[in-house]
mmCIF file of C-alpha atoms and ligand atoms in Angstrom:
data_model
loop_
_atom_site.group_PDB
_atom_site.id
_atom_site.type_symbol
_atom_site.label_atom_id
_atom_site.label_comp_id
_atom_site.label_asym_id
_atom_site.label_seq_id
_atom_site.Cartn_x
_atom_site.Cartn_y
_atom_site.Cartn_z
ATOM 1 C CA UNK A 1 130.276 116.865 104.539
ATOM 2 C CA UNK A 2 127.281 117.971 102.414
ATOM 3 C CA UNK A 3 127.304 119.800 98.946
ATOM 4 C CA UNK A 4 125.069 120.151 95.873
ATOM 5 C CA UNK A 5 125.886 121.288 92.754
ATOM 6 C CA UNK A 6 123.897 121.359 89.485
ATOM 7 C CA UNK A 7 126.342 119.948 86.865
ATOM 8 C CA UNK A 8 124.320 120.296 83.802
ATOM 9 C CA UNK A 9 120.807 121.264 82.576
ATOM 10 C CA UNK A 10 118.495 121.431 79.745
ATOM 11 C CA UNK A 11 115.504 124.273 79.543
ATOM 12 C CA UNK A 12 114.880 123.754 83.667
ATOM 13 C CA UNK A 13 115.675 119.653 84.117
ATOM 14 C CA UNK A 14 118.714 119.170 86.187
ATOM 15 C CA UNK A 15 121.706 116.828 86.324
ATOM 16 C CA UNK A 16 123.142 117.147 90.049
ATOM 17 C CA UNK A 17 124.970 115.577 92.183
ATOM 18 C CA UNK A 18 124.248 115.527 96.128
ATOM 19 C CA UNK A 19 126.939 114.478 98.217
ATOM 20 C CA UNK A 20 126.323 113.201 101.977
ATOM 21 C CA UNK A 21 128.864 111.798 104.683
ATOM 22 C CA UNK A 22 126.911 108.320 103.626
ATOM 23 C CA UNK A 23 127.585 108.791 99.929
ATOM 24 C CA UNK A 24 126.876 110.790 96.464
ATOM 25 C CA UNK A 25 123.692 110.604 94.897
ATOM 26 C CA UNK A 26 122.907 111.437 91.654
ATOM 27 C CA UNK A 27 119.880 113.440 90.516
ATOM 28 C CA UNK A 28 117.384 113.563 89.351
ATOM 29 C CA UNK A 29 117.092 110.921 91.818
ATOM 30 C CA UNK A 30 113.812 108.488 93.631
ATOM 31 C CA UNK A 31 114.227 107.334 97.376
ATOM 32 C CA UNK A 32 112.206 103.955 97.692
ATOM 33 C CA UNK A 33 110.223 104.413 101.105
ATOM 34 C CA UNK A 34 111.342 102.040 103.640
ATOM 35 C CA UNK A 35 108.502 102.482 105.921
ATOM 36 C CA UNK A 36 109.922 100.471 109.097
ATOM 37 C CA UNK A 37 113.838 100.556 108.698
ATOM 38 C CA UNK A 38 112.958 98.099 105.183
ATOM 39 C CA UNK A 39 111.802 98.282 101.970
ATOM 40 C CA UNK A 40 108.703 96.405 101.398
ATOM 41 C CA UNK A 41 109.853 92.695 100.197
ATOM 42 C CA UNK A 42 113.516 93.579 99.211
ATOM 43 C CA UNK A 43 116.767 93.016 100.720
ATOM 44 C CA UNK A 44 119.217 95.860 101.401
ATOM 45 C CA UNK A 45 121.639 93.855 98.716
ATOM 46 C CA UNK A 46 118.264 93.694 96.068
ATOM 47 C CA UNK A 47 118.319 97.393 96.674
ATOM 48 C CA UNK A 48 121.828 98.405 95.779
ATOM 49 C CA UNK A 49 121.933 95.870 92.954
ATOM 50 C CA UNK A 50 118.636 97.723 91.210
ATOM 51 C CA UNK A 51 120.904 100.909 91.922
ATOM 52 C CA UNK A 52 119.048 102.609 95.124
ATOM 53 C CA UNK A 53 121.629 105.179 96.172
ATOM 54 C CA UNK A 54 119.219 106.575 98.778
ATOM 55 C CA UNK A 55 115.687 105.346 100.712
ATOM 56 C CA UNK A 56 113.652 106.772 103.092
ATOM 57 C CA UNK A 57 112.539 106.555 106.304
ATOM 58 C CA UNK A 58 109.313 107.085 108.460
ATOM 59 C CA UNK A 59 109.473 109.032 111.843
ATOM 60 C CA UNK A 60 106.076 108.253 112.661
ATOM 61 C CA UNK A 61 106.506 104.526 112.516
ATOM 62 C CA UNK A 62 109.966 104.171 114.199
ATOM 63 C CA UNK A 63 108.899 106.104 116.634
ATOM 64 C CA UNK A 64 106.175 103.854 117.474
ATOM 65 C CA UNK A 65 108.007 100.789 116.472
ATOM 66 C CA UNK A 66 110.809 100.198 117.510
ATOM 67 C CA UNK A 67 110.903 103.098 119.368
ATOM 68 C CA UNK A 68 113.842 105.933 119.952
ATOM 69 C CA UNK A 69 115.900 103.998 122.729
ATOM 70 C CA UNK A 70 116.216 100.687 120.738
ATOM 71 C CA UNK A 71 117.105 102.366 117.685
ATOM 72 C CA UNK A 72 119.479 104.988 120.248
ATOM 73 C CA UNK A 73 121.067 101.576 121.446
ATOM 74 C CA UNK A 74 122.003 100.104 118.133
ATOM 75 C CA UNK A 75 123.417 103.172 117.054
ATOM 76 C CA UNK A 76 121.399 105.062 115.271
ATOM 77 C CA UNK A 77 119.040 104.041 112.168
ATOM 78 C CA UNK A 78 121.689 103.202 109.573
ATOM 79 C CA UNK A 79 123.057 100.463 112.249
ATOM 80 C CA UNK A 80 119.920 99.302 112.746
ATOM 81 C CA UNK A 81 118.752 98.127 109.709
ATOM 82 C CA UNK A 82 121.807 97.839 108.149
ATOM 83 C CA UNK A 83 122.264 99.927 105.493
ATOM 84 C CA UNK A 84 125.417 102.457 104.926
ATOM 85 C CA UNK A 85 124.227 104.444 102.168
ATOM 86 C CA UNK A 86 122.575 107.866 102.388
ATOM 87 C CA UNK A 87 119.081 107.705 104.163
ATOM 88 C CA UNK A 88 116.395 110.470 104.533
ATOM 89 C CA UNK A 89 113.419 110.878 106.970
ATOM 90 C CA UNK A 90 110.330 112.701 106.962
ATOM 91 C CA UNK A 91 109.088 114.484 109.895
ATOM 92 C CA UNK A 92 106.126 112.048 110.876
ATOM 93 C CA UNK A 93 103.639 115.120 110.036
ATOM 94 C CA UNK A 94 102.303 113.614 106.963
ATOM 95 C CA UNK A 95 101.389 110.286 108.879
ATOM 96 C CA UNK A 96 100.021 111.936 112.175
ATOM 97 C CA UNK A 97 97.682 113.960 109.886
ATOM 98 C CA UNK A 98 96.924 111.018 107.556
ATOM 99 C CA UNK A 99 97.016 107.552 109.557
ATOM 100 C CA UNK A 100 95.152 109.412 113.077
ATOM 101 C CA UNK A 101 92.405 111.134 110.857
ATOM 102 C CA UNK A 102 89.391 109.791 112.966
ATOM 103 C CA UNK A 103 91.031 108.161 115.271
ATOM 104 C CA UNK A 104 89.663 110.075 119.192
ATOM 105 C CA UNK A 105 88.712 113.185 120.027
ATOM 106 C CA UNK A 106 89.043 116.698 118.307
ATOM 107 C CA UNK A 107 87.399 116.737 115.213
ATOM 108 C CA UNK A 108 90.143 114.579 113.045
ATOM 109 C CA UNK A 109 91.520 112.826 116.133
ATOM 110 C CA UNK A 110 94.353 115.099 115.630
ATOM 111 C CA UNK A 111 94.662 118.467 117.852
ATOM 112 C CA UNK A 112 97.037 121.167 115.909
ATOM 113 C CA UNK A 113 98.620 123.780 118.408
ATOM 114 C CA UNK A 114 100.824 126.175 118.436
ATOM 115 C CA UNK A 115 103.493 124.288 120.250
ATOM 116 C CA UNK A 116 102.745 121.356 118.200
ATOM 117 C CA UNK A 117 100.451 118.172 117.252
ATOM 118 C CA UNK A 118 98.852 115.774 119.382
ATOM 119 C CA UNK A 119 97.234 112.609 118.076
ATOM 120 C CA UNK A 120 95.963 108.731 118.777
ATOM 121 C CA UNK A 121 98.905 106.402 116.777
ATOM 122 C CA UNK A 122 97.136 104.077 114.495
ATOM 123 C CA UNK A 123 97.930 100.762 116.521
ATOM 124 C CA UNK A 124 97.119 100.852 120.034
ATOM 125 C CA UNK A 125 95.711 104.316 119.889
ATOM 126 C CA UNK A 126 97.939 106.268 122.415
ATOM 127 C CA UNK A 127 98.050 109.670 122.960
ATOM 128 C CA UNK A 128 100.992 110.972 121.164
ATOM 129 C CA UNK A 129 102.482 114.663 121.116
ATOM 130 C CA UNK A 130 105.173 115.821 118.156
ATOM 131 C CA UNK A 131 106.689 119.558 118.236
ATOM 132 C CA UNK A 132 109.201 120.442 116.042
ATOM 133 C CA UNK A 133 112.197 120.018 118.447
ATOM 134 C CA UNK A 134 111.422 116.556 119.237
ATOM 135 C CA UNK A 135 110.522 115.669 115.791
ATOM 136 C CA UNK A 136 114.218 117.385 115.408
ATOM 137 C CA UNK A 137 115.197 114.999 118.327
ATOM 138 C CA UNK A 138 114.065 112.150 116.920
ATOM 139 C CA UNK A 139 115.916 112.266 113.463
ATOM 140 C CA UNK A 140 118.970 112.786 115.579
ATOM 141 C CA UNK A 141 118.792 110.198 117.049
ATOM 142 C CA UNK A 142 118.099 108.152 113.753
ATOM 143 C CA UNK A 143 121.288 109.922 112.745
ATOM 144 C CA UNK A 144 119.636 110.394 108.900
ATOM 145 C CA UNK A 145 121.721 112.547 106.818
ATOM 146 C CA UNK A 146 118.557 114.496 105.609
ATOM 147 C CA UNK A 147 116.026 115.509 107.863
ATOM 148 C CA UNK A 148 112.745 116.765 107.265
ATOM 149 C CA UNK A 149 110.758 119.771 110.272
ATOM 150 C CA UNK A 150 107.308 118.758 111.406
ATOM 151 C CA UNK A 151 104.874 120.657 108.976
ATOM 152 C CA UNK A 152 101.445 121.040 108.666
ATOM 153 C CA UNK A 153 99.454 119.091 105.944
ATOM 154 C CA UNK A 154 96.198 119.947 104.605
ATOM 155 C CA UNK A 155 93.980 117.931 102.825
ATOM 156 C CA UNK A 156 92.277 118.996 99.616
ATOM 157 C CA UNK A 157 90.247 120.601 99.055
ATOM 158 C CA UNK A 158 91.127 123.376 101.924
ATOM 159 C CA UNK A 159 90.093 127.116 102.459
ATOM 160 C CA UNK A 160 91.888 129.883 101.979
ATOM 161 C CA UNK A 161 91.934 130.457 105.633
ATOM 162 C CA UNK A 162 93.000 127.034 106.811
ATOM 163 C CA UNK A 163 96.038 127.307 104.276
ATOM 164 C CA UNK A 164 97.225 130.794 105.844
ATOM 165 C CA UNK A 165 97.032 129.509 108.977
ATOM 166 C CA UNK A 166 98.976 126.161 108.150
ATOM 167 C CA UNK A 167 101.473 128.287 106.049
ATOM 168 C CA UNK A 168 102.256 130.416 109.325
ATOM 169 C CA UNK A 169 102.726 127.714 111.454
ATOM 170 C CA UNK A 170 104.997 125.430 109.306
ATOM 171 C CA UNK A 171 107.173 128.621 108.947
ATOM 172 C CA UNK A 172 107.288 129.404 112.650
ATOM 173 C CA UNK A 173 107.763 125.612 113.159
ATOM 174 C CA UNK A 174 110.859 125.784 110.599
ATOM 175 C CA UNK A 175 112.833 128.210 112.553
ATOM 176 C CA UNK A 176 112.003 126.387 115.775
ATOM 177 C CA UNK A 177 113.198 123.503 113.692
ATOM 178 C CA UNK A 178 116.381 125.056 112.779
ATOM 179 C CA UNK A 179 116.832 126.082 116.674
ATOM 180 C CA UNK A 180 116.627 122.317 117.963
ATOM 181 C CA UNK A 181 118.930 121.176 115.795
ATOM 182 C CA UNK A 182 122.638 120.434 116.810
ATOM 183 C CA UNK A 183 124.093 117.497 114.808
ATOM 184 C CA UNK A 184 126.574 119.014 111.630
ATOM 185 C CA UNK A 185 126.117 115.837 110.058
ATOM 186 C CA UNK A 186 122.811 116.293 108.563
ATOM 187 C CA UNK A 187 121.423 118.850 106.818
ATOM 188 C CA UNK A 188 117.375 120.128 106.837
ATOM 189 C CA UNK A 189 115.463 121.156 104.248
ATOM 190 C CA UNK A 190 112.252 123.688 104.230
ATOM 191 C CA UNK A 191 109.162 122.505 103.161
ATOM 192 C CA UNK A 192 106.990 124.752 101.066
ATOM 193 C CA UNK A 193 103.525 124.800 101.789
ATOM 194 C CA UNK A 194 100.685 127.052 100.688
ATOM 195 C CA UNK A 195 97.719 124.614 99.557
ATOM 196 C CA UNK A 196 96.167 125.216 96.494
ATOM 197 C CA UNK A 197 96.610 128.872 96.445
ATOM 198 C CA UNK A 198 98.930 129.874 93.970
ATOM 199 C CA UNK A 199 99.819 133.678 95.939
ATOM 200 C CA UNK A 200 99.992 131.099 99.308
ATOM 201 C CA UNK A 201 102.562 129.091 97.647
ATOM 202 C CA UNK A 202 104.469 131.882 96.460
ATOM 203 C CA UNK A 203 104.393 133.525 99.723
ATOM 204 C CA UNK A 204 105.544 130.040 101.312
ATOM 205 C CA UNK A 205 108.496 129.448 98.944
ATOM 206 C CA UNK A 206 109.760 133.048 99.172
ATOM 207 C CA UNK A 207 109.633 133.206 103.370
ATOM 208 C CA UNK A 208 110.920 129.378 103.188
ATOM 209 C CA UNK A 209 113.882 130.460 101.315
ATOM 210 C CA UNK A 210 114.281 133.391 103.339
ATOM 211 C CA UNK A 211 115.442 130.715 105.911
ATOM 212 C CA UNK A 212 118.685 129.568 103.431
ATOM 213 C CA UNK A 213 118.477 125.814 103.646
ATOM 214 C CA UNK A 214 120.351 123.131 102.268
ATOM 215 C CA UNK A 215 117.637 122.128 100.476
ATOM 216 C CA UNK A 216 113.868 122.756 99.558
ATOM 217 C CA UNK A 217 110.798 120.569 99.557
ATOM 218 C CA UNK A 218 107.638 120.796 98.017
ATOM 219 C CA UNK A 219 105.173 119.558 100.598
ATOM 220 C CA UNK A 220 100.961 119.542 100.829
ATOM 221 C CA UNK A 221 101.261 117.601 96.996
ATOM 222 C CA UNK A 222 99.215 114.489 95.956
ATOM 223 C CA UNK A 223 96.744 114.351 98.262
ATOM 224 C CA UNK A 224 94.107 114.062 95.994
ATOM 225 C CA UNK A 225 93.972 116.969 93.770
ATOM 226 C CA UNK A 226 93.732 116.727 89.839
ATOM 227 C CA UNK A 227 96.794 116.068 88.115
ATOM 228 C CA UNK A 228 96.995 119.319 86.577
ATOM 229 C CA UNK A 229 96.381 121.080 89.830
ATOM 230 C CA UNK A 230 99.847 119.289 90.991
ATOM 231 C CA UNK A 231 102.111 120.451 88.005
ATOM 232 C CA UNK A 232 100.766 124.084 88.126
ATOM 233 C CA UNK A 233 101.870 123.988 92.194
ATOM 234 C CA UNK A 234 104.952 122.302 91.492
ATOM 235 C CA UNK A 235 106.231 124.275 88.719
ATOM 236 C CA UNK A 236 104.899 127.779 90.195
ATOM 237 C CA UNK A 237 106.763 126.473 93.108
ATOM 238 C CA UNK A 238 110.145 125.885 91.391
ATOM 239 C CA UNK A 239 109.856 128.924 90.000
ATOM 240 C CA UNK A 240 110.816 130.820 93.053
ATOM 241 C CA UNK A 241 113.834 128.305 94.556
ATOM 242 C CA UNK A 242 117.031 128.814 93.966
ATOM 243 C CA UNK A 243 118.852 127.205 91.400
ATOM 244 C CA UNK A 244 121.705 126.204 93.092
ATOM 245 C CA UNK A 245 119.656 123.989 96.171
ATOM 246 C CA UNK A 246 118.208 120.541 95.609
ATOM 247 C CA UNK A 247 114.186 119.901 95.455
ATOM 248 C CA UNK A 248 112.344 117.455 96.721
ATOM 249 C CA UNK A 249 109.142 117.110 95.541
ATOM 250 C CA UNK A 250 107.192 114.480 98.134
ATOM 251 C CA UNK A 251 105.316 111.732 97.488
ATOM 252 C CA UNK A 252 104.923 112.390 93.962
ATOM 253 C CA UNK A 253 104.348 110.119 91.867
ATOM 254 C CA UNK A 254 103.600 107.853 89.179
ATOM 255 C CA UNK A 255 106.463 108.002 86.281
ATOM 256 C CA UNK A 256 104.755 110.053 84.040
ATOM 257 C CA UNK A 257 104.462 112.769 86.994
ATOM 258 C CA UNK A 258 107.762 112.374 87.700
ATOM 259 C CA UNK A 259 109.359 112.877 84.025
ATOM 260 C CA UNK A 260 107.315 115.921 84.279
ATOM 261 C CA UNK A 261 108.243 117.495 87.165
ATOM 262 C CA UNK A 262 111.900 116.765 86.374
ATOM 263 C CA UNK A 263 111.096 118.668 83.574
ATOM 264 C CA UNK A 264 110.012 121.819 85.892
ATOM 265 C CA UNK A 265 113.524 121.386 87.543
ATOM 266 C CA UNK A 266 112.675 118.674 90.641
ATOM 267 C CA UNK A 267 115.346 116.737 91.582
ATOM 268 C CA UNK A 268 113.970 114.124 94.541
ATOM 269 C CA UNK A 269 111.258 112.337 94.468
ATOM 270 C CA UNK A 270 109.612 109.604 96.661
ATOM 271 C CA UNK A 271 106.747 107.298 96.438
ATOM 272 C CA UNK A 272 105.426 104.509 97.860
ATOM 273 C CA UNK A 273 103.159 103.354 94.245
ATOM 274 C CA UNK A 274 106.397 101.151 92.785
ATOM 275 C CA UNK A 275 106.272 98.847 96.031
ATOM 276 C CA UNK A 276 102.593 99.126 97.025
ATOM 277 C CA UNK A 277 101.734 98.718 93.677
ATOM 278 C CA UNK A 278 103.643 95.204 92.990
ATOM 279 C CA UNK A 279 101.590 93.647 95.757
ATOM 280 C CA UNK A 280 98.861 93.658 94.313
ATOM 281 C CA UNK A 281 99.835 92.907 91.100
ATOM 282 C CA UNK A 282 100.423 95.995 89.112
ATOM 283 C CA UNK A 283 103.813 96.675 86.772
ATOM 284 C CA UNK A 284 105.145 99.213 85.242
ATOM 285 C CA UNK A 285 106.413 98.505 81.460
ATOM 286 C CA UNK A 286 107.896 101.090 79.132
ATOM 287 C CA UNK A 287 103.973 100.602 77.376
ATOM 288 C CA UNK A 288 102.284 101.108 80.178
ATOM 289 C CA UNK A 289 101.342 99.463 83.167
ATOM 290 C CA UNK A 290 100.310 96.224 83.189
ATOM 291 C CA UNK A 291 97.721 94.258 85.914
ATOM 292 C CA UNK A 292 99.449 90.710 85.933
ATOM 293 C CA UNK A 293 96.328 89.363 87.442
ATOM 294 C CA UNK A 294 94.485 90.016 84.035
ATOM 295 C CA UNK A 295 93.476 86.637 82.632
ATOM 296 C CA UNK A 296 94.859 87.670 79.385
ATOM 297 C CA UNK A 297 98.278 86.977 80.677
ATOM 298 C CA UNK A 298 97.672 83.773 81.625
ATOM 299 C CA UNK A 299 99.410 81.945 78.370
ATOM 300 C CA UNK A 300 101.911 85.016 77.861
ATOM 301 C CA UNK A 301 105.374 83.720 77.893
ATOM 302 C CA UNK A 302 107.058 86.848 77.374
ATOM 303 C CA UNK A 303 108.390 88.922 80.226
ATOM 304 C CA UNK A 304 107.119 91.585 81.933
ATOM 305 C CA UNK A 305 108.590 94.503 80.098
ATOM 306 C CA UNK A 306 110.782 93.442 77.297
ATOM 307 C CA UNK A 307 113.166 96.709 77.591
ATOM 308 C CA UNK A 308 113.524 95.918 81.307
ATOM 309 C CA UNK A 309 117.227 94.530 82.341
ATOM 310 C CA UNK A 310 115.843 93.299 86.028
ATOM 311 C CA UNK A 311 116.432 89.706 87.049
ATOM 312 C CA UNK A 312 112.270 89.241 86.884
ATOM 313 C CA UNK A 313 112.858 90.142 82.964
ATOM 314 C CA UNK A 314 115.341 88.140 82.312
ATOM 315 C CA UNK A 315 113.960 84.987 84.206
ATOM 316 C CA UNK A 316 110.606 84.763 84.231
ATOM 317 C CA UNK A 317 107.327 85.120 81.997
ATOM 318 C CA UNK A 318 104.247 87.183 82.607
ATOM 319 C CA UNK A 319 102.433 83.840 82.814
ATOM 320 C CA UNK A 320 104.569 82.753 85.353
ATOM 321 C CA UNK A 321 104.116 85.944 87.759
ATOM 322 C CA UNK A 322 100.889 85.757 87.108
ATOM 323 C CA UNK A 323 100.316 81.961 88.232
ATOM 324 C CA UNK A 324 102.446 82.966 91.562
ATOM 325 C CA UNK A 325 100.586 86.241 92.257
ATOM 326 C CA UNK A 326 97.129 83.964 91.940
ATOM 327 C CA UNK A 327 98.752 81.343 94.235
ATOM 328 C CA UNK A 328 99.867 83.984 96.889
ATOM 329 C CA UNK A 329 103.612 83.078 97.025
ATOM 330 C CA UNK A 330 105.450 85.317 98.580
ATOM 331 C CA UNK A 331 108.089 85.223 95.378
ATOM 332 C CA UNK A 332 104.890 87.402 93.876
ATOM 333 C CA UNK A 333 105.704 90.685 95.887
ATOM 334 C CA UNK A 334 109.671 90.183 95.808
ATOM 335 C CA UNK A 335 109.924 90.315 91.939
ATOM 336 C CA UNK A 336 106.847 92.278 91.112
ATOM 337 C CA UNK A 337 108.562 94.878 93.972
ATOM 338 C CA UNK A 338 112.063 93.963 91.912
ATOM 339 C CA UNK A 339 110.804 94.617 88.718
ATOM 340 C CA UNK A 340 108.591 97.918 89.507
ATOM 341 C CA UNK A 341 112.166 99.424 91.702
ATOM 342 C CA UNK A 342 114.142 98.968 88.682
ATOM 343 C CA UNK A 343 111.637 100.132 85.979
ATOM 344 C CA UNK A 344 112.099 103.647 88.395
ATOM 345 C CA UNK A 345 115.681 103.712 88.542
ATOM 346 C CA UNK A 346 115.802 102.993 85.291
ATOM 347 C CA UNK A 347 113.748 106.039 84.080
ATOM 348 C CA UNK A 348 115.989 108.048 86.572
ATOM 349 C CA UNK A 349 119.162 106.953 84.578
ATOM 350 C CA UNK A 350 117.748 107.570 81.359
ATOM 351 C CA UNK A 351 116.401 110.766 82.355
ATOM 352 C CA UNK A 352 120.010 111.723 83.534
ATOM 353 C CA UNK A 353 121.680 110.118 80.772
ATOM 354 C CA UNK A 354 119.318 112.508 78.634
ATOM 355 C CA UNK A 355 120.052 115.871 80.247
ATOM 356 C CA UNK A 356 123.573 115.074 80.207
ATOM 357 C CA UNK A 357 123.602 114.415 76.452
ATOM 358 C CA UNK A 358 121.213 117.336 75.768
ATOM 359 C CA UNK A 359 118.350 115.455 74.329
ATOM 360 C CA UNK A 360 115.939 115.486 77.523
ATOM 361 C CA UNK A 361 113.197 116.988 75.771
ATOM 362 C CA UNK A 362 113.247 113.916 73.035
ATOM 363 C CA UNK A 363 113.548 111.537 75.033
ATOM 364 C CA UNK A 364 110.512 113.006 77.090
ATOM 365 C CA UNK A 365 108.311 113.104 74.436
ATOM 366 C CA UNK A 366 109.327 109.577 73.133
ATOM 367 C CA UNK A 367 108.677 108.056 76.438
ATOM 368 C CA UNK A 368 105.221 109.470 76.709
ATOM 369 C CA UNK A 369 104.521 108.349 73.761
ATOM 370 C CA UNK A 370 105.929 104.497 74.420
ATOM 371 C CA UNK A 371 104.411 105.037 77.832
ATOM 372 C CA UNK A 372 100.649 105.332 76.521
ATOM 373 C CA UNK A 373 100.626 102.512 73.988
ATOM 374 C CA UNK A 374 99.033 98.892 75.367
ATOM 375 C CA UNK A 375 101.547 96.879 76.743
HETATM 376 ZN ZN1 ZN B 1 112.042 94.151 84.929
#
């Protein structure tokens, strides 16, 4: 039901293709996050047309909202919100550690055990308790064809200490991970951890491998470190998983991050900056991004990125979005949100197109280059 295979390549930038019992996806590929069972502002039908072949999903807020036995009832996830095409879900670790910071006692709100994580949710404030089986549970009964064990995520900076610990306990919670899980038609991946530490990360890919996964993640990224700091982790990282499993490299990134770490041989990627970013007001052009609340756009009557092939390119003016952003219609968010989607898919098919014609390298230099001028 599952396979990967790598079907071309250039230095260490991959062309694959990833086939699920939902579909084939291309890669190098980016999942839009569709937080609660929907992507921010788009239809399901938006979403194929800007050519989404995958999105994913958020344990921790399913699980609060609607919660397992409604989403049990319907069916399982892909019946509930109505979409047929491969879908992924994280583990819920990220949010408990992020969203429940401060939030009750312990001194984060969050309480990390061996047996697993306890936490206040972010809306009423319940106590909460994830292990790794029933985080396993729970994306069975979502019925997501990838599936991500609960990890533990640090926050930079960190200690050397703190990262051991946390790399020990999202490998122990891996293989309790791979224990709980029964259903053949989805596949886990590892997550690598290991901080900042370049031997921890080693260390965490090697062991994390050890485990022979479908696929491997790079996890513990993007919260708040220096660019450079990022790309040194992710391609030490690489370095040490095998070529012939898919990488995910989460929550990373902005464009130019992502070109990059293609270039260091990632071949997922998710972010929530494309949708977040369109509400409140910010594009991405092949020049640059552009803040479409700027006054200076406010008599510009060309679209929003004149290379762009989206239906907010081809219809409407910068002066225009502008004016609706500024007048808080909801028509803002949908084709900013439009726009920014297909500006990333688009940059996923050229970068694709580019590996497969052996040019990748050009056509990542000429797109930083594009990419830094004013637009
Ligand atoms: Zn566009």
């Amino acid at each position: 039901m599952f396979s990967f295979r790598v079907l071309k390549s250039e230095g260490r930038a991959r062309l694959g293709e990833l086939i699920t019992p939902h579909g084939r996806i291309e890669t190098p590929v980016f999942m839009p996050v569709g937080t609660q069972g929907t992507v921010k502002a788009m239809l399901h039908k938006d979403l194929l047309d800007l050519g989404t072949q995958i999105i994913l999903g958020n344990t921790y807020h399913l699980y609060l909202r609607p919660g397992l036995e409604v989403i049990r009832e319907a069916g399982g996830l892909h019946a509930f919100v109505g979409w047929h095409k491969p879908l992924l879900t994280d583990s819920g670790g990220f949010q408990v550690f992020s969203l429940s910071r401060g939030r009750g006692e312990g001194r984060s709100g969050v309480r990390v055990r061996e047996e697993g994580v306890e936490f206040r949710d972010h809306l009423a404030g319940d106590l909460h308790f994830f292990s790794p089986e029933k985080v396993v549970e729970f994306q069975e009964v979502f019925g997501s064809d990838i599936i991500m064990p609960l990890d533990e995520c640090l926050e930079y900076p960190t200690t050397y200490a703190q990262a051991r610990v946390a790399l020990e306990r999202t490998l122990n919670w891996l293989d309790r991970s791979v224990t709980a899980k029964r259903r053949e038609d989805q596949v886990l991946f590892g997550i690598v951890q290991g901080a900042f530490f370049e031997e921890l990360r080693i260390e965490s890919a090697l062991r994390t491998v050890e485990r022979n996964l479908f696929g491997y993640a790079i996890g513990g990224l993007s919260v708040g470190e220096p660019k450079e700091v990022m790309y040194a982790m992710t391609e030490l990282v690489c370095q040490y998983l095998p070529w012939d499993k898919p990488r995910y490299l989460m929550g990373v990134g902005m464009p130019e991050d992502i070109l990059e770490a293609v270039a260091m041989g990632v071949d997922m990627f998710d972010c929530v900056a494309p949708t977040r970013m369109a509400r409140t007001g910010t594009l991405f052009t092949s020049k640059g991004r552009v803040n479409i609340r700027n006054e200076r756009y406010k008599r510009d009557f060309s679209p929003p990125d004149e290379e762009c092939d989206c239906y907010t390119c081809k219809n409407f003016t910068r002066a225009y979005l502008r004016h609706l952003f500024n007048a808080e219609e909801i028509s803002a968010y949908v084709l900013n949100t439009l726009h920014n989607l297909r500006f990333y898919h688009r940059l996923m098919e050229s970068i694709r197109k580019a590996i497969k014609e052996g040019r990748f390298e050009d056509f990542r230099s000429s797109w930083h280059k594009a990419y830094t001028l004013q637009a």
